């Protein structure tokens, strides 16, 4: 081996060593990015907080849908109602109503956010201000009126039941479907969306911005 070949291979081995060491250091020091928590962990699990409560129903189709979600945290309501076991229908209905009340409470917050967004971005006159407030109130009134009757608007995700002698308790977890809600109000109140369009207001985008934000416990 002549001196030129010796120099060439020396330089080659030096560069290769530096690259290998650099790769090892990068691999060892790279931070591990934690995976986002499963959305289903966001929902309360009554079986963990009340050992006597048994899960008697789960919407398996919705469970599969949850696995596809990452950042979005749907609005939900957990209803609990207790009474004599001979009147289970009334008790279950009571649990549903409490769940709906919890959902309405969260929807009121969303309604206020939508109003603020509309008033910040779209108001050009005091008349617009009054009109937008009125439109949003009508939109959410339709939603509230349909919460307990439209199974596509609030789906029943899980039901737990606890029995202690003649007393029974139902826990019902209902989840609000905001995408369906938007479609519902568009078909129910098309005239309002025509008015928004005349004012160049993209209400659908505002709705998506408000409802697709991550919900926090």
GROMACS .gro file of C-alpha atoms in nm:
model
  217
    1UNK     CA    1   0.000   0.000   0.000
    2UNK     CA    2   0.147   0.329  -0.106
    3UNK     CA    3   0.129   0.646   0.102
    4UNK     CA    4  -0.163   0.794  -0.095
    5UNK     CA    5  -0.378   0.486  -0.033
    6UNK     CA    6  -0.276   0.491   0.332
    7UNK     CA    7  -0.385   0.856   0.367
    8UNK     CA    8  -0.714   0.790   0.182
    9UNK     CA    9  -0.813   0.497   0.403
   10UNK     CA   10  -0.708   0.685   0.715
   11UNK     CA   11  -0.933   0.979   0.629
   12UNK     CA   12  -1.218   0.744   0.530
   13UNK     CA   13  -1.205   0.554   0.860
   14UNK     CA   14  -1.187   0.879   1.058
   15UNK     CA   15  -1.497   1.022   0.887
   16UNK     CA   16  -1.688   0.694   0.926
   17UNK     CA   17  -1.604   0.682   1.298
   18UNK     CA   18  -1.724   1.039   1.351
   19UNK     CA   19  -2.053   0.968   1.172
   20UNK     CA   20  -2.116   0.650   1.370
   21UNK     CA   21  -2.041   0.818   1.705
   22UNK     CA   22  -2.263   1.115   1.612
   23UNK     CA   23  -2.550   0.884   1.522
   24UNK     CA   24  -2.517   0.698   1.851
   25UNK     CA   25  -2.518   1.022   2.052
   26UNK     CA   26  -2.824   1.150   1.864
   27UNK     CA   27  -3.012   0.827   1.927
   28UNK     CA   28  -2.927   0.820   2.297
   29UNK     CA   29  -3.012   1.184   2.364
   30UNK     CA   30  -3.328   1.205   2.153
   31UNK     CA   31  -3.629   1.292   2.365
   32UNK     CA   32  -3.916   1.047   2.360
   33UNK     CA   33  -4.239   1.226   2.266
   34UNK     CA   34  -4.523   1.087   2.476
   35UNK     CA   35  -4.824   0.958   2.287
   36UNK     CA   36  -5.148   1.152   2.338
   37UNK     CA   37  -5.379   0.986   2.592
   38UNK     CA   38  -5.666   0.781   2.461
   39UNK     CA   39  -5.983   0.989   2.441
   40UNK     CA   40  -6.177   0.722   2.626
   41UNK     CA   41  -5.956   0.786   2.929
   42UNK     CA   42  -6.102   1.136   2.934
   43UNK     CA   43  -6.447   1.001   3.022
   44UNK     CA   44  -6.525   0.903   3.381
   45UNK     CA   45  -6.530   0.531   3.463
   46UNK     CA   46  -6.788   0.477   3.735
   47UNK     CA   47  -6.669   0.119   3.786
   48UNK     CA   48  -6.342   0.258   3.924
   49UNK     CA   49  -6.501   0.509   4.163
   50UNK     CA   50  -6.791   0.291   4.275
   51UNK     CA   51  -6.691  -0.074   4.300
   52UNK     CA   52  -7.053  -0.183   4.341
   53UNK     CA   53  -7.157  -0.030   4.008
   54UNK     CA   54  -7.156  -0.273   3.716
   55UNK     CA   55  -7.122  -0.174   3.352
   56UNK     CA   56  -7.436  -0.310   3.188
   57UNK     CA   57  -7.415  -0.133   2.849
   58UNK     CA   58  -7.144   0.006   2.624
   59UNK     CA   59  -7.180   0.151   2.275
   60UNK     CA   60  -6.905  -0.053   2.108
   61UNK     CA   61  -6.939   0.137   1.778
   62UNK     CA   62  -6.860   0.462   1.957
   63UNK     CA   63  -6.573   0.296   2.142
   64UNK     CA   64  -6.412   0.219   1.807
   65UNK     CA   65  -6.471   0.577   1.694
   66UNK     CA   66  -6.296   0.707   2.005
   67UNK     CA   67  -5.983   0.515   1.915
   68UNK     CA   68  -5.949   0.730   1.604
   69UNK     CA   69  -5.968   1.057   1.799
   70UNK     CA   70  -5.659   1.227   1.941
   71UNK     CA   71  -5.680   1.591   2.049
   72UNK     CA   72  -6.054   1.643   2.038
   73UNK     CA   73  -6.241   1.597   2.365
   74UNK     CA   74  -6.616   1.564   2.314
   75UNK     CA   75  -6.866   1.723   2.551
   76UNK     CA   76  -7.032   1.469   2.777
   77UNK     CA   77  -7.270   1.446   3.069
   78UNK     CA   78  -7.272   1.187   3.348
   79UNK     CA   79  -7.609   1.139   3.513
   80UNK     CA   80  -7.666   0.961   3.844
   81UNK     CA   81  -8.007   0.885   3.990
   82UNK     CA   82  -8.120   0.660   4.276
   83UNK     CA   83  -8.458   0.529   4.377
   84UNK     CA   84  -8.671   0.221   4.457
   85UNK     CA   85  -8.597  -0.077   4.235
   86UNK     CA   86  -8.963  -0.125   4.144
   87UNK     CA   87  -8.949   0.201   3.946
   88UNK     CA   88  -8.638   0.151   3.734
   89UNK     CA   89  -8.778   0.326   3.427
   90UNK     CA   90  -8.818   0.652   3.617
   91UNK     CA   91  -8.474   0.618   3.776
   92UNK     CA   92  -8.306   0.560   3.442
   93UNK     CA   93  -8.490   0.858   3.294
   94UNK     CA   94  -8.376   1.070   3.588
   95UNK     CA   95  -8.014   0.976   3.519
   96UNK     CA   96  -8.058   1.075   3.155
   97UNK     CA   97  -8.202   1.414   3.248
   98UNK     CA   98  -7.911   1.491   3.479
   99UNK     CA   99  -7.666   1.394   3.204
  100UNK     CA  100  -7.846   1.630   2.964
  101UNK     CA  101  -7.830   1.912   3.218
  102UNK     CA  102  -7.452   1.864   3.244
  103UNK     CA  103  -7.422   1.879   2.864
  104UNK     CA  104  -7.633   2.196   2.849
  105UNK     CA  105  -7.406   2.358   3.106
  106UNK     CA  106  -7.104   2.294   2.881
  107UNK     CA  107  -7.294   2.401   2.570
  108UNK     CA  108  -7.376   2.735   2.731
  109UNK     CA  109  -7.001   2.797   2.754
  110UNK     CA  110  -6.963   2.713   2.386
  111UNK     CA  111  -7.251   2.943   2.299
  112UNK     CA  112  -7.076   3.231   2.475
  113UNK     CA  113  -6.751   3.155   2.290
  114UNK     CA  114  -6.933   3.160   1.956
  115UNK     CA  115  -7.098   3.493   2.039
  116UNK     CA  116  -6.764   3.645   2.133
  117UNK     CA  117  -6.607   3.521   1.811
  118UNK     CA  118  -6.892   3.657   1.601
  119UNK     CA  119  -6.892   3.992   1.776
  120UNK     CA  120  -6.515   4.026   1.753
  121UNK     CA  121  -6.477   3.930   1.388
  122UNK     CA  122  -6.800   4.019   1.215
  123UNK     CA  123  -6.987   4.310   1.373
  124UNK     CA  124  -7.015   4.618   1.157
  125UNK     CA  125  -7.314   4.783   1.329
  126UNK     CA  126  -7.526   4.770   1.641
  127UNK     CA  127  -7.797   4.598   1.439
  128UNK     CA  128  -7.556   4.323   1.343
  129UNK     CA  129  -7.472   4.284   1.711
  130UNK     CA  130  -7.837   4.229   1.804
  131UNK     CA  131  -7.900   4.000   1.508
  132UNK     CA  132  -7.603   3.774   1.581
  133UNK     CA  133  -7.697   3.734   1.948
  134UNK     CA  134  -8.051   3.644   1.844
  135UNK     CA  135  -7.934   3.395   1.580
  136UNK     CA  136  -7.701   3.212   1.816
  137UNK     CA  137  -7.969   3.190   2.086
  138UNK     CA  138  -8.212   3.037   1.834
  139UNK     CA  139  -7.951   2.788   1.714
  140UNK     CA  140  -7.878   2.662   2.064
  141UNK     CA  141  -8.247   2.657   2.157
  142UNK     CA  142  -8.304   2.404   1.878
  143UNK     CA  143  -8.021   2.193   2.017
  144UNK     CA  144  -8.154   2.206   2.372
  145UNK     CA  145  -8.502   2.111   2.255
  146UNK     CA  146  -8.371   1.800   2.081
  147UNK     CA  147  -8.118   1.676   2.336
  148UNK     CA  148  -8.350   1.428   2.505
  149UNK     CA  149  -8.531   1.305   2.193
  150UNK     CA  150  -8.270   1.278   1.917
  151UNK     CA  151  -8.044   0.978   1.977
  152UNK     CA  152  -7.802   1.102   1.711
  153UNK     CA  153  -7.750   1.432   1.892
  154UNK     CA  154  -7.651   1.277   2.225
  155UNK     CA  155  -7.550   0.914   2.213
  156UNK     CA  156  -7.562   0.690   2.516
  157UNK     CA  157  -7.205   0.568   2.554
  158UNK     CA  158  -7.216   0.372   2.880
  159UNK     CA  159  -7.464   0.272   3.150
  160UNK     CA  160  -7.376   0.143   3.497
  161UNK     CA  161  -7.616  -0.003   3.749
  162UNK     CA  162  -7.584  -0.054   4.125
  163UNK     CA  163  -7.831  -0.253   4.332
  164UNK     CA  164  -7.848  -0.254   4.712
  165UNK     CA  165  -8.154  -0.440   4.828
  166UNK     CA  166  -8.467  -0.248   4.726
  167UNK     CA  167  -8.260   0.051   4.608
  168UNK     CA  168  -8.113   0.088   4.259
  169UNK     CA  169  -7.883   0.351   4.110
  170UNK     CA  170  -7.825   0.422   3.743
  171UNK     CA  171  -7.523   0.604   3.603
  172UNK     CA  172  -7.555   0.714   3.241
  173UNK     CA  173  -7.279   0.865   3.029
  174UNK     CA  174  -7.410   1.062   2.729
  175UNK     CA  175  -7.186   1.224   2.467
  176UNK     CA  176  -7.279   1.527   2.258
  177UNK     CA  177  -7.225   1.499   1.881
  178UNK     CA  178  -7.131   1.848   1.765
  179UNK     CA  179  -7.094   1.757   1.396
  180UNK     CA  180  -7.447   1.623   1.387
  181UNK     CA  181  -7.571   1.925   1.586
  182UNK     CA  182  -7.438   2.160   1.319
  183UNK     CA  183  -7.614   1.963   1.045
  184UNK     CA  184  -7.934   1.964   1.252
  185UNK     CA  185  -7.946   2.341   1.301
  186UNK     CA  186  -7.856   2.405   0.936
  187UNK     CA  187  -8.155   2.198   0.824
  188UNK     CA  188  -8.387   2.340   1.092
  189UNK     CA  189  -8.290   2.708   1.061
  190UNK     CA  190  -8.172   2.754   0.700
  191UNK     CA  191  -8.282   3.118   0.700
  192UNK     CA  192  -8.029   3.206   0.968
  193UNK     CA  193  -7.744   3.059   0.766
  194UNK     CA  194  -7.864   3.255   0.463
  195UNK     CA  195  -7.837   3.572   0.673
  196UNK     CA  196  -7.487   3.479   0.787
  197UNK     CA  197  -7.390   3.422   0.425
  198UNK     CA  198  -7.521   3.766   0.326
  199UNK     CA  199  -7.292   3.919   0.588
  200UNK     CA  200  -6.998   3.703   0.472
  201UNK     CA  201  -6.993   3.527   0.809
  202UNK     CA  202  -6.855   3.172   0.799
  203UNK     CA  203  -7.053   3.036   1.091
  204UNK     CA  204  -6.956   2.676   1.019
  205UNK     CA  205  -6.587   2.761   1.056
  206UNK     CA  206  -6.651   2.945   1.382
  207UNK     CA  207  -6.846   2.643   1.508
  208UNK     CA  208  -6.565   2.405   1.415
  209UNK     CA  209  -6.304   2.627   1.580
  210UNK     CA  210  -6.500   2.635   1.904
  211UNK     CA  211  -6.598   2.269   1.924
  212UNK     CA  212  -6.277   2.114   1.797
  213UNK     CA  213  -6.065   2.269   2.070
  214UNK     CA  214  -5.942   2.016   2.325
  215UNK     CA  215  -6.162   1.995   2.630
  216UNK     CA  216  -5.983   1.976   2.965
  217UNK     CA  217  -6.091   1.817   3.286
   0.00000   0.00000   0.00000
